Amino acid sequence: MNFESRNPATGELLGVHPEHDKKETDARLQRAWDGWRRWSRTSLRERIALLTRLAELLEERAETYGRLITARWASRSRTPFSRSRNPPGPPATSPKQARLISDHKPSSGIPAEIVYESIGPVFSVQPWNVPFWQVLRFFNTTALVGNTALIKHAESVQGCAEALETLVRDAGGPEGLYVNLAIPVEACAAVIADPRVRAVTVTGSVRAGRAVAEEAARVGKRAVLELGGSDPFIVLEDADLAKAVQLAVTSRYFNNSEGCICAKRFLVAESLFNDFTKAFVEQSKALPMGDPMKEGIKIGPLASSGARKNLHRQVLDAVKAGARILTGGEIPAGPGNFYRRQCLWGCRPRRR
């Protein structure tokens, strides 16, 4: 089986990556285990030096990685190129994160002790929508305490997965410190159960988290689950309306609307409801949609044709349930997985 990367803006096939079979997976597990036995004996100073160099390389390669994230192998993460390349884009925030972790020291005067305890290779299941920063957020802390990292990245972003493995090696990381596993979801259970794997973490859906937690519990492994969220965006009566709308639009369409921290529900004070709604819709309509490699584009295509079909079905179901489409909600003609982001309002102002 091969993993394919396609450009959602055009449907173009960008790359084919062979799946790691059982033999290759076993070899990579052993690589992470042997690497841990060496890496765990390094000093904290050496580990900090690695993260510092990694941060420098991320800054030097910001243009290259920005294009990779936007237009090539990270084909399902349609972050506009300007944001991928520049702050707060992933190549820009990742080195800051690495430096923050490596520079952090205990505050003086507090009776506490920080212990960096290495436990072994840690298996991490990663999502497609933030293909660099999200992985490095896990890797930086994992490497700092002396563990090695086994990364099962999303099938659609294997180009990013391979680039990250190369990045760590170029930063001076020893063999086995960062190991990419190009495996399907079905193969994760065997990796979790392998005695060389000491802990597992997942960033993804609740369904994925349940599956990982179940396997980890079955074999008595430590597990950390990050399953996103959907907190409401609340606008109270004393809010600055213009600022509230600007922040609401930014939050709703952050990362092409494909992120767990995007605002999804808006609870607005009755006195501001009509004005907020009008301004929010106007600003949403004004966001340019198109190929995210072009400057000025704010909305790119959805991750896949399947995601677009599912979203459109959800919109139609919401309308049947009483929601009103104020803008968008249509599948445009032409190539790519484009979908004009809809504004759905589910209720009118409620009186006390």
mmCIF file of C-alpha atoms in Angstrom:
data_model
loop_
_atom_site.group_PDB
_atom_site.id
_atom_site.type_symbol
_atom_site.label_atom_id
_atom_site.label_comp_id
_atom_site.label_asym_id
_atom_site.label_seq_id
_atom_site.Cartn_x
_atom_site.Cartn_y
_atom_site.Cartn_z
ATOM 1 C CA MET A 1 0.000 0.000 0.000
ATOM 2 C CA ASN A 2 1.143 3.540 -0.746
ATOM 3 C CA PHE A 3 0.169 6.853 0.833
ATOM 4 C CA GLU A 4 -0.729 9.593 -1.633
ATOM 5 C CA SER A 5 -0.463 13.351 -1.277
ATOM 6 C CA ARG A 6 -2.733 15.403 -3.500
ATOM 7 C CA ASN A 7 -3.079 19.139 -3.915
ATOM 8 C CA PRO A 8 -6.647 19.969 -2.783
ATOM 9 C CA ALA A 9 -6.592 23.134 -4.904
ATOM 10 C CA THR A 10 -6.087 21.204 -8.153
ATOM 11 C CA GLY A 11 -6.351 17.488 -7.434
ATOM 12 C CA GLU A 12 -2.764 17.054 -8.675
ATOM 13 C CA LEU A 13 -0.888 14.018 -7.349
ATOM 14 C CA LEU A 14 2.134 15.398 -5.516
ATOM 15 C CA GLY A 15 3.782 12.317 -4.150
ATOM 16 C CA VAL A 16 3.513 8.620 -3.372
ATOM 17 C CA HIS A 17 5.049 7.230 -0.191
ATOM 18 C CA PRO A 18 5.443 3.479 0.455
ATOM 19 C CA GLU A 19 3.853 2.148 3.609
ATOM 20 C CA HIS A 20 6.238 0.609 6.138
ATOM 21 C CA ASP A 21 5.511 -3.116 6.372
ATOM 22 C CA LYS A 22 5.880 -5.179 9.555
ATOM 23 C CA LYS A 23 9.576 -5.847 8.943
ATOM 24 C CA GLU A 24 10.390 -2.188 8.347
ATOM 25 C CA THR A 25 8.249 -1.114 11.294
ATOM 26 C CA ASP A 26 10.068 -3.556 13.566
ATOM 27 C CA ALA A 27 13.424 -2.244 12.362
ATOM 28 C CA ARG A 28 12.362 1.305 13.121
ATOM 29 C CA LEU A 29 11.109 0.347 16.568
ATOM 30 C CA GLN A 30 14.514 -1.171 17.276
ATOM 31 C CA ARG A 31 16.173 1.982 15.971
ATOM 32 C CA ALA A 32 14.177 4.082 18.455
ATOM 33 C CA TRP A 33 15.002 1.669 21.278
ATOM 34 C CA ASP A 34 18.735 1.628 20.546
ATOM 35 C CA GLY A 35 18.662 5.384 20.074
ATOM 36 C CA TRP A 36 17.033 5.850 23.462
ATOM 37 C CA ARG A 37 19.709 3.833 25.229
ATOM 38 C CA ARG A 38 22.272 6.298 23.868
ATOM 39 C CA TRP A 39 20.228 9.514 24.028
ATOM 40 C CA SER A 40 19.080 8.960 27.620
ATOM 41 C CA ARG A 41 22.725 9.089 28.734
ATOM 42 C CA THR A 42 23.402 12.469 27.139
ATOM 43 C CA SER A 43 23.567 15.565 29.301
ATOM 44 C CA LEU A 44 20.829 18.157 29.497
ATOM 45 C CA ARG A 45 23.286 20.623 27.979
ATOM 46 C CA GLU A 46 23.634 18.423 24.884
ATOM 47 C CA ARG A 47 19.870 18.109 24.504
ATOM 48 C CA ILE A 48 19.390 21.857 24.800
ATOM 49 C CA ALA A 49 22.076 22.379 22.151
ATOM 50 C CA LEU A 50 20.140 20.127 19.777
ATOM 51 C CA LEU A 51 16.890 22.055 20.261
ATOM 52 C CA THR A 52 18.738 25.339 19.798
ATOM 53 C CA ARG A 53 20.213 24.152 16.500
ATOM 54 C CA LEU A 54 16.822 22.809 15.435
ATOM 55 C CA ALA A 55 15.318 26.265 16.038
ATOM 56 C CA GLU A 56 18.051 27.857 13.919
ATOM 57 C CA LEU A 57 17.413 25.467 11.035
ATOM 58 C CA LEU A 58 13.675 26.116 11.172
ATOM 59 C CA GLU A 59 14.339 29.829 10.784
ATOM 60 C CA GLU A 60 16.834 29.295 7.970
ATOM 61 C CA ARG A 61 14.410 27.037 6.097
ATOM 62 C CA ALA A 62 11.209 28.989 6.771
ATOM 63 C CA GLU A 63 10.640 29.659 3.061
ATOM 64 C CA THR A 64 11.181 26.025 2.099
ATOM 65 C CA TYR A 65 9.044 24.617 4.870
ATOM 66 C CA GLY A 66 6.358 27.242 4.277
ATOM 67 C CA ARG A 67 5.969 26.061 0.698
ATOM 68 C CA LEU A 68 6.068 22.443 1.824
ATOM 69 C CA ILE A 69 3.260 22.993 4.310
ATOM 70 C CA THR A 70 1.135 25.040 1.945
ATOM 71 C CA ALA A 71 1.476 23.659 -1.541
ATOM 72 C CA ARG A 72 3.336 20.395 -1.663
ATOM 73 C CA TRP A 73 3.413 17.473 0.649
ATOM 74 C CA ALA A 74 1.214 18.907 3.363
ATOM 75 C CA SER A 75 -1.474 18.918 0.756
ATOM 76 C CA ARG A 76 -4.285 18.568 3.221
ATOM 77 C CA SER A 77 -3.233 21.478 5.370
ATOM 78 C CA ARG A 78 -4.229 24.420 3.237
ATOM 79 C CA THR A 79 -2.719 27.132 5.379
ATOM 80 C CA PRO A 80 -2.105 30.207 3.209
ATOM 81 C CA PHE A 81 1.575 30.447 2.267
ATOM 82 C CA SER A 82 1.992 33.885 3.826
ATOM 83 C CA ARG A 83 0.926 32.441 7.178
ATOM 84 C CA SER A 84 2.954 29.239 6.830
ATOM 85 C CA ARG A 85 6.094 31.244 6.091
ATOM 86 C CA ASN A 86 5.721 34.169 8.494
ATOM 87 C CA PRO A 87 4.617 34.576 12.117
ATOM 88 C CA PRO A 88 2.416 33.114 13.396
ATOM 89 C CA GLY A 89 3.041 30.395 10.826
ATOM 90 C CA PRO A 90 4.349 26.996 11.988
ATOM 91 C CA PRO A 91 8.013 27.391 10.870
ATOM 92 C CA ALA A 92 8.120 30.701 12.732
ATOM 93 C CA THR A 93 6.459 29.568 15.956
ATOM 94 C CA SER A 94 8.263 26.217 16.173
ATOM 95 C CA PRO A 95 11.754 27.695 16.838
ATOM 96 C CA LYS A 96 10.281 29.989 19.483
ATOM 97 C CA GLN A 97 8.754 26.940 21.095
ATOM 98 C CA ALA A 98 12.045 25.045 20.995
ATOM 99 C CA ARG A 99 13.894 27.963 22.580
ATOM 100 C CA LEU A 100 11.207 28.436 25.234
ATOM 101 C CA ILE A 101 11.522 24.801 26.265
ATOM 102 C CA SER A 102 15.312 24.738 26.197
ATOM 103 C CA ASP A 103 15.693 28.088 28.000
ATOM 104 C CA HIS A 104 13.165 27.412 30.760
ATOM 105 C CA LYS A 105 14.654 27.246 34.223
ATOM 106 C CA PRO A 106 13.061 26.889 37.678
ATOM 107 C CA SER A 107 12.106 30.163 39.320
ATOM 108 C CA SER A 108 14.383 31.161 42.177
ATOM 109 C CA GLY A 109 13.086 31.110 45.710
ATOM 110 C CA ILE A 110 10.492 28.381 45.115
ATOM 111 C CA PRO A 111 11.061 25.142 47.046
ATOM 112 C CA ALA A 112 10.613 22.817 44.074
ATOM 113 C CA GLU A 113 12.696 20.400 42.102
ATOM 114 C CA ILE A 114 12.376 19.597 38.405
ATOM 115 C CA VAL A 115 13.335 16.045 37.502
ATOM 116 C CA TYR A 116 13.932 15.113 33.871
ATOM 117 C CA GLU A 117 13.165 11.393 33.917
ATOM 118 C CA SER A 118 13.650 9.404 30.730
ATOM 119 C CA ILE A 119 11.333 6.438 30.224
ATOM 120 C CA GLY A 120 12.074 5.236 26.679
ATOM 121 C CA PRO A 121 10.606 5.546 23.168
ATOM 122 C CA VAL A 122 7.284 7.408 23.049
ATOM 123 C CA PHE A 123 4.812 6.702 20.248
ATOM 124 C CA SER A 124 2.861 9.714 18.973
ATOM 125 C CA VAL A 125 -0.111 9.719 16.573
ATOM 126 C CA GLN A 126 -0.313 13.111 14.859
ATOM 127 C CA PRO A 127 -2.987 14.939 12.792
ATOM 128 C CA TRP A 128 -2.694 16.464 9.320
ATOM 129 C CA ASN A 129 -3.942 19.994 9.966
ATOM 130 C CA VAL A 130 -0.818 21.430 11.690
ATOM 131 C CA PRO A 131 1.861 19.165 10.233
ATOM 132 C CA PHE A 132 5.002 20.875 11.605
ATOM 133 C CA TRP A 133 4.263 22.789 14.792
ATOM 134 C CA GLN A 134 2.064 20.106 16.299
ATOM 135 C CA VAL A 135 4.691 17.406 15.830
ATOM 136 C CA LEU A 136 7.527 19.571 17.127
ATOM 137 C CA ARG A 137 5.483 20.528 20.171
ATOM 138 C CA PHE A 138 5.586 16.849 21.096
ATOM 139 C CA PHE A 139 9.143 16.178 19.953
ATOM 140 C CA ASN A 140 10.835 19.095 21.720
ATOM 141 C CA THR A 141 9.722 18.120 25.209
ATOM 142 C CA THR A 142 10.142 14.411 24.523
ATOM 143 C CA ALA A 143 13.746 14.848 23.403
ATOM 144 C CA LEU A 144 14.581 17.269 26.202
ATOM 145 C CA VAL A 145 13.855 14.715 28.924
ATOM 146 C CA GLY A 146 15.892 12.028 27.184
ATOM 147 C CA ASN A 147 13.218 10.044 25.351
ATOM 148 C CA THR A 148 13.137 9.130 21.669
ATOM 149 C CA ALA A 149 10.136 9.797 19.427
ATOM 150 C CA LEU A 150 8.204 7.432 17.177
ATOM 151 C CA ILE A 151 5.894 9.512 14.974
ATOM 152 C CA LYS A 152 2.915 8.149 13.084
ATOM 153 C CA HIS A 153 1.998 11.198 11.029
ATOM 154 C CA ALA A 154 -1.173 11.427 8.934
ATOM 155 C CA GLU A 155 -1.063 9.463 5.694
ATOM 156 C CA SER A 156 -1.671 12.571 3.570
ATOM 157 C CA VAL A 157 1.315 14.545 4.920
ATOM 158 C CA GLN A 158 4.120 12.016 4.642
ATOM 159 C CA GLY A 159 6.248 14.615 2.872
ATOM 160 C CA CYS A 160 6.218 16.690 6.045
ATOM 161 C CA ALA A 161 6.874 13.589 8.141
ATOM 162 C CA GLU A 162 10.009 12.806 6.141
ATOM 163 C CA ALA A 163 11.130 16.452 6.210
ATOM 164 C CA LEU A 164 10.857 16.534 9.999
ATOM 165 C CA GLU A 165 12.923 13.366 10.346
ATOM 166 C CA THR A 166 15.584 14.962 8.142
ATOM 167 C CA LEU A 167 15.395 18.216 10.121
ATOM 168 C CA VAL A 168 16.189 16.471 13.400
ATOM 169 C CA ARG A 169 19.071 14.590 11.797
ATOM 170 C CA ASP A 170 20.456 17.800 10.262
ATOM 171 C CA ALA A 171 20.252 19.485 13.678
ATOM 172 C CA GLY A 172 22.603 16.837 15.044
ATOM 173 C CA GLY A 173 20.070 14.348 16.328
ATOM 174 C CA PRO A 174 21.521 10.840 16.634
ATOM 175 C CA GLU A 175 20.110 7.780 14.890
ATOM 176 C CA GLY A 176 16.795 6.774 16.435
ATOM 177 C CA LEU A 177 15.986 10.069 18.158
ATOM 178 C CA TYR A 178 13.209 10.866 15.676
ATOM 179 C CA VAL A 179 11.730 7.889 13.818
ATOM 180 C CA ASN A 180 8.988 8.279 11.245
ATOM 181 C CA LEU A 181 6.459 5.429 10.974
ATOM 182 C CA ALA A 182 4.575 5.422 7.684
ATOM 183 C CA ILE A 183 1.847 3.061 8.859
ATOM 184 C CA PRO A 184 -1.950 2.973 8.594
ATOM 185 C CA VAL A 185 -4.224 3.428 11.587
ATOM 186 C CA GLU A 186 -4.804 -0.310 11.817
ATOM 187 C CA ALA A 187 -1.122 -0.909 12.570
ATOM 188 C CA CYS A 188 -1.040 1.378 15.623
ATOM 189 C CA ALA A 189 -2.291 -1.237 18.091
ATOM 190 C CA ALA A 190 0.719 -3.488 17.459
ATOM 191 C CA VAL A 191 3.100 -0.553 17.967
ATOM 192 C CA ILE A 192 1.425 0.441 21.236
ATOM 193 C CA ALA A 193 1.674 -3.157 22.487
ATOM 194 C CA ASP A 194 5.350 -3.521 21.553
ATOM 195 C CA PRO A 195 7.475 -3.738 24.752
ATOM 196 C CA ARG A 196 10.010 -1.310 23.303
ATOM 197 C CA VAL A 197 7.360 1.441 23.356
ATOM 198 C CA ARG A 198 6.982 2.915 26.842
ATOM 199 C CA ALA A 199 4.199 5.461 26.341
ATOM 200 C CA VAL A 200 1.778 6.737 23.722
ATOM 201 C CA THR A 201 0.115 10.042 22.914
ATOM 202 C CA VAL A 202 -2.400 11.148 20.313
ATOM 203 C CA THR A 203 -3.644 14.466 19.008
ATOM 204 C CA GLY A 204 -6.843 14.029 17.072
ATOM 205 C CA SER A 205 -10.498 13.156 17.288
ATOM 206 C CA VAL A 206 -12.327 11.693 20.257
ATOM 207 C CA ARG A 207 -12.742 8.479 18.258
ATOM 208 C CA ALA A 208 -8.977 8.227 17.733
ATOM 209 C CA GLY A 209 -8.333 9.015 21.379
ATOM 210 C CA ARG A 210 -10.667 6.289 22.563
ATOM 211 C CA ALA A 211 -8.969 3.720 20.348
ATOM 212 C CA VAL A 212 -5.488 4.675 21.561
ATOM 213 C CA ALA A 213 -6.560 4.831 25.212
ATOM 214 C CA GLU A 214 -8.171 1.410 24.937
ATOM 215 C CA GLU A 215 -5.035 -0.181 23.489
ATOM 216 C CA ALA A 216 -2.784 1.567 26.003
ATOM 217 C CA ALA A 217 -4.958 0.432 28.914
ATOM 218 C CA ARG A 218 -5.007 -3.115 27.611
ATOM 219 C CA VAL A 219 -1.205 -3.371 27.816
ATOM 220 C CA GLY A 220 -0.710 -1.009 30.776
ATOM 221 C CA LYS A 221 1.030 1.840 28.933
ATOM 222 C CA ARG A 222 1.027 5.507 29.868
ATOM 223 C CA ALA A 223 -1.148 7.598 27.549
ATOM 224 C CA VAL A 224 -1.722 11.314 26.956
ATOM 225 C CA LEU A 225 -4.717 12.333 24.822
ATOM 226 C CA GLU A 226 -5.265 15.756 23.235
ATOM 227 C CA LEU A 227 -8.704 15.634 21.665
ATOM 228 C CA GLY A 228 -9.382 19.222 20.653
ATOM 229 C CA GLY A 229 -12.278 21.289 21.863
ATOM 230 C CA SER A 230 -15.189 23.478 20.933
ATOM 231 C CA ASP A 231 -15.505 26.233 23.512
ATOM 232 C CA PRO A 232 -18.032 28.953 22.653
ATOM 233 C CA PHE A 233 -17.066 32.465 21.586
ATOM 234 C CA ILE A 234 -19.013 34.669 24.009
ATOM 235 C CA VAL A 235 -19.787 38.332 23.328
ATOM 236 C CA LEU A 236 -21.182 40.229 26.349
ATOM 237 C CA GLU A 237 -23.060 43.531 26.362
ATOM 238 C CA ASP A 238 -20.035 45.638 27.348
ATOM 239 C CA ALA A 239 -17.854 44.276 24.522
ATOM 240 C CA ASP A 240 -16.191 46.482 21.914
ATOM 241 C CA LEU A 241 -18.322 45.345 18.968
ATOM 242 C CA ALA A 242 -15.788 46.078 16.217
ATOM 243 C CA LYS A 243 -13.017 44.272 18.069
ATOM 244 C CA ALA A 244 -15.302 41.374 18.975
ATOM 245 C CA VAL A 245 -16.276 40.853 15.329
ATOM 246 C CA GLN A 246 -12.684 41.092 14.121
ATOM 247 C CA LEU A 247 -11.555 38.513 16.687
ATOM 248 C CA ALA A 248 -14.538 36.290 15.944
ATOM 249 C CA VAL A 249 -13.791 36.198 12.220
ATOM 250 C CA THR A 250 -10.100 35.563 12.887
ATOM 251 C CA SER A 251 -10.924 32.749 15.268
ATOM 252 C CA ARG A 252 -13.519 31.160 12.984
ATOM 253 C CA TYR A 253 -11.293 31.059 9.877
ATOM 254 C CA PHE A 254 -7.951 30.402 11.576
ATOM 255 C CA ASN A 255 -5.983 27.670 9.765
ATOM 256 C CA ASN A 256 -8.581 27.557 6.998
ATOM 257 C CA SER A 257 -11.238 26.720 9.618
ATOM 258 C CA GLU A 258 -9.621 23.286 9.964
ATOM 259 C CA GLY A 259 -8.485 23.383 13.555
ATOM 260 C CA CYS A 260 -9.778 22.291 16.933
ATOM 261 C CA ILE A 261 -9.316 25.777 18.402
ATOM 262 C CA CYS A 262 -11.385 27.547 15.738
ATOM 263 C CA ALA A 263 -14.488 29.227 17.132
ATOM 264 C CA LYS A 264 -17.543 27.210 16.166
ATOM 265 C CA ARG A 265 -20.331 28.514 18.396
ATOM 266 C CA PHE A 266 -21.079 32.169 19.064
ATOM 267 C CA LEU A 267 -23.132 33.259 22.058
ATOM 268 C CA VAL A 268 -23.937 36.953 21.628
ATOM 269 C CA ALA A 269 -25.740 39.330 23.973
ATOM 270 C CA GLU A 270 -29.201 40.204 22.652
ATOM 271 C CA SER A 271 -28.432 43.918 22.462
ATOM 272 C CA LEU A 272 -25.497 43.239 20.102
ATOM 273 C CA PHE A 273 -26.931 40.295 18.209
ATOM 274 C CA ASN A 274 -28.145 42.002 15.017
ATOM 275 C CA ASP A 275 -25.135 44.294 14.621
ATOM 276 C CA PHE A 276 -22.700 41.483 15.383
ATOM 277 C CA THR A 277 -24.388 39.180 12.895
ATOM 278 C CA LYS A 278 -24.387 41.773 10.111
ATOM 279 C CA ALA A 279 -20.709 42.679 10.599
ATOM 280 C CA PHE A 280 -19.614 39.066 10.956
ATOM 281 C CA VAL A 281 -21.315 38.076 7.692
ATOM 282 C CA GLU A 282 -19.902 41.059 5.814
ATOM 283 C CA GLN A 283 -16.356 40.328 6.947
ATOM 284 C CA SER A 284 -16.756 36.629 6.154
ATOM 285 C CA LYS A 285 -17.901 37.421 2.617
ATOM 286 C CA ALA A 286 -14.875 39.672 2.118
ATOM 287 C CA LEU A 287 -12.309 36.932 2.795
ATOM 288 C CA PRO A 288 -10.600 36.037 -0.539
ATOM 289 C CA MET A 289 -10.847 32.344 -1.447
ATOM 290 C CA GLY A 290 -8.444 30.624 -3.840
ATOM 291 C CA ASP A 291 -5.092 28.909 -4.241
ATOM 292 C CA PRO A 292 -3.304 29.459 -0.908
ATOM 293 C CA MET A 293 0.053 29.831 -2.653
ATOM 294 C CA LYS A 294 -1.109 33.232 -3.846
ATOM 295 C CA GLU A 295 -0.555 36.247 -1.634
ATOM 296 C CA GLY A 296 -3.644 37.670 0.019
ATOM 297 C CA ILE A 297 -5.671 34.462 -0.013
ATOM 298 C CA LYS A 298 -7.404 33.812 3.303
ATOM 299 C CA ILE A 299 -9.527 30.759 2.490
ATOM 300 C CA GLY A 300 -8.146 27.705 0.703
ATOM 301 C CA PRO A 301 -9.722 24.387 -0.287
ATOM 302 C CA LEU A 302 -10.860 21.823 2.229
ATOM 303 C CA ALA A 303 -8.675 18.866 3.112
ATOM 304 C CA SER A 304 -10.319 16.418 0.727
ATOM 305 C CA SER A 305 -13.326 15.914 -1.514
ATOM 306 C CA GLY A 306 -14.783 13.671 1.177
ATOM 307 C CA ALA A 307 -14.468 16.432 3.763
ATOM 308 C CA ARG A 308 -16.281 18.847 1.447
ATOM 309 C CA LYS A 309 -19.118 16.402 0.822
ATOM 310 C CA ASN A 310 -19.485 15.783 4.543
ATOM 311 C CA LEU A 311 -19.506 19.500 5.332
ATOM 312 C CA HIS A 312 -22.141 20.200 2.700
ATOM 313 C CA ARG A 313 -24.281 17.410 4.106
ATOM 314 C CA GLN A 314 -23.963 18.923 7.585
ATOM 315 C CA VAL A 315 -25.021 22.329 6.251
ATOM 316 C CA LEU A 316 -28.120 20.870 4.582
ATOM 317 C CA ASP A 317 -28.987 18.923 7.736
ATOM 318 C CA ALA A 318 -28.655 22.102 9.804
ATOM 319 C CA VAL A 319 -31.000 23.961 7.462
ATOM 320 C CA LYS A 320 -33.551 21.170 7.778
ATOM 321 C CA ALA A 321 -33.281 21.551 11.543
ATOM 322 C CA GLY A 322 -34.067 25.265 11.351
ATOM 323 C CA ALA A 323 -30.745 27.030 10.758
ATOM 324 C CA ARG A 324 -30.486 29.913 8.295
ATOM 325 C CA ILE A 325 -27.673 30.288 5.752
ATOM 326 C CA LEU A 326 -26.581 33.917 5.764
ATOM 327 C CA THR A 327 -23.747 33.414 3.278
ATOM 328 C CA GLY A 328 -21.955 30.551 1.566
ATOM 329 C CA GLY A 329 -23.135 26.983 1.820
ATOM 330 C CA GLU A 330 -22.486 26.190 -1.840
ATOM 331 C CA ILE A 331 -20.116 23.908 -3.744
ATOM 332 C CA PRO A 332 -18.469 26.107 -6.402
ATOM 333 C CA ALA A 333 -17.756 24.925 -9.926
ATOM 334 C CA GLY A 334 -14.206 24.111 -10.995
ATOM 335 C CA PRO A 335 -11.311 21.988 -9.723
ATOM 336 C CA GLY A 336 -10.257 21.670 -6.124
ATOM 337 C CA ASN A 337 -12.050 21.063 -2.850
ATOM 338 C CA PHE A 338 -13.217 24.654 -2.461
ATOM 339 C CA TYR A 339 -16.268 25.502 -0.399
ATOM 340 C CA ARG A 340 -17.346 29.018 0.370
ATOM 341 C CA ARG A 341 -17.363 29.031 4.151
ATOM 342 C CA GLN A 342 -20.899 29.362 5.312
ATOM 343 C CA CYS A 343 -22.362 31.463 8.075
ATOM 344 C CA LEU A 344 -25.129 29.469 9.720
ATOM 345 C CA TRP A 345 -27.230 31.120 12.361
ATOM 346 C CA GLY A 346 -29.209 28.614 14.377
ATOM 347 C CA CYS A 347 -31.424 30.879 16.432
ATOM 348 C CA ARG A 348 -32.842 34.361 16.766
ATOM 349 C CA PRO A 349 -32.322 36.609 19.801
ATOM 350 C CA ARG A 350 -33.968 35.143 22.846
ATOM 351 C CA ARG A 351 -35.882 37.370 25.190
ATOM 352 C CA ARG A 352 -35.782 36.852 28.912
#
